C-alpha atoms as one frame of an Amber mdcrd trajectory, in Angstrom:
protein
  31.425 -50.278  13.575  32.633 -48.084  16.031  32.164 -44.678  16.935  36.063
 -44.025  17.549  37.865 -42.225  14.605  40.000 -44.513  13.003  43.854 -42.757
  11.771  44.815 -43.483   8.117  47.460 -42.114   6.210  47.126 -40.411   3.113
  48.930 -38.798   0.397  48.533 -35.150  -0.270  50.832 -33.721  -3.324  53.496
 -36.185  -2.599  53.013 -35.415   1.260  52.178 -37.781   3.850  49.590 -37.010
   6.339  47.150 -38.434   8.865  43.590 -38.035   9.218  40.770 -39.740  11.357
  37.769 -40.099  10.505  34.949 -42.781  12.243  34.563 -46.027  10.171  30.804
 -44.543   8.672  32.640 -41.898   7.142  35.787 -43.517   6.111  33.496 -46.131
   3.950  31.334 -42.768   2.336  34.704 -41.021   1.305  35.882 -44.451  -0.602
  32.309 -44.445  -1.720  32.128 -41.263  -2.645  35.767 -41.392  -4.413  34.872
 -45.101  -6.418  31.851 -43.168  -7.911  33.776 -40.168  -8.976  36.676 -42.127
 -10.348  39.058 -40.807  -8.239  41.943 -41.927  -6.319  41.228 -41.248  -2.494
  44.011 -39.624  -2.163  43.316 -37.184  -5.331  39.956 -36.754  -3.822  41.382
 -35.847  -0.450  44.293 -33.121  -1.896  40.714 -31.565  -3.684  39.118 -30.996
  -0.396  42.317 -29.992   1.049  43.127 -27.578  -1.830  39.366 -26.327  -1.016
  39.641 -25.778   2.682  40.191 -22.533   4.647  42.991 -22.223   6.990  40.562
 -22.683   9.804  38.991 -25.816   9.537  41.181 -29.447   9.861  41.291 -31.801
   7.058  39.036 -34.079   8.893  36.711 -31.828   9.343  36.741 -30.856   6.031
  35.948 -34.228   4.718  33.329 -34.880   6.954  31.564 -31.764   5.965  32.239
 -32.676   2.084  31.023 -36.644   2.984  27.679 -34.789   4.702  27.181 -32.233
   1.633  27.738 -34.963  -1.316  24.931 -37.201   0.911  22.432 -34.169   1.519
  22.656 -33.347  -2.120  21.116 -36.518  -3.433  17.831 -35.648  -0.769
């Protein structure tokens, strides 16, 4: 894997946007999504919905991948 953030596209309320996001955490959000039962995409309009104005989308999902991880320590 590399260490490189990787662009996808997703859909936010009917909205397309692009986020990167390094391989690792790419495969722990689908992870993270398959076990909740979610859609990606649902799962990404949460953390978006969840975010403050100050932090980036990508940055938001890393820090929710990192929380949901910690939690289970």
């Amino acid at each position: 894997m590399s260490g490189r953030p990787v662009k996808r596209s997703l859909t936010l309320r009917g909205h397309r946007t692009s986020v990167s996001l390094e391989d690792e955490f790419w495969a722990a959000f689908r992870e993270i999504a398959a076990k909740e039962g979610k859609p990606l995409n649902a799962l990404a309009a949460e953390i978006d919905e969840a975010r403050g104005l100050e932090m980036g989308l990508a940055s938001a999902i890393r820090l929710y991948v990192l929380r949901h991880y910690r939690g289970r320590d």
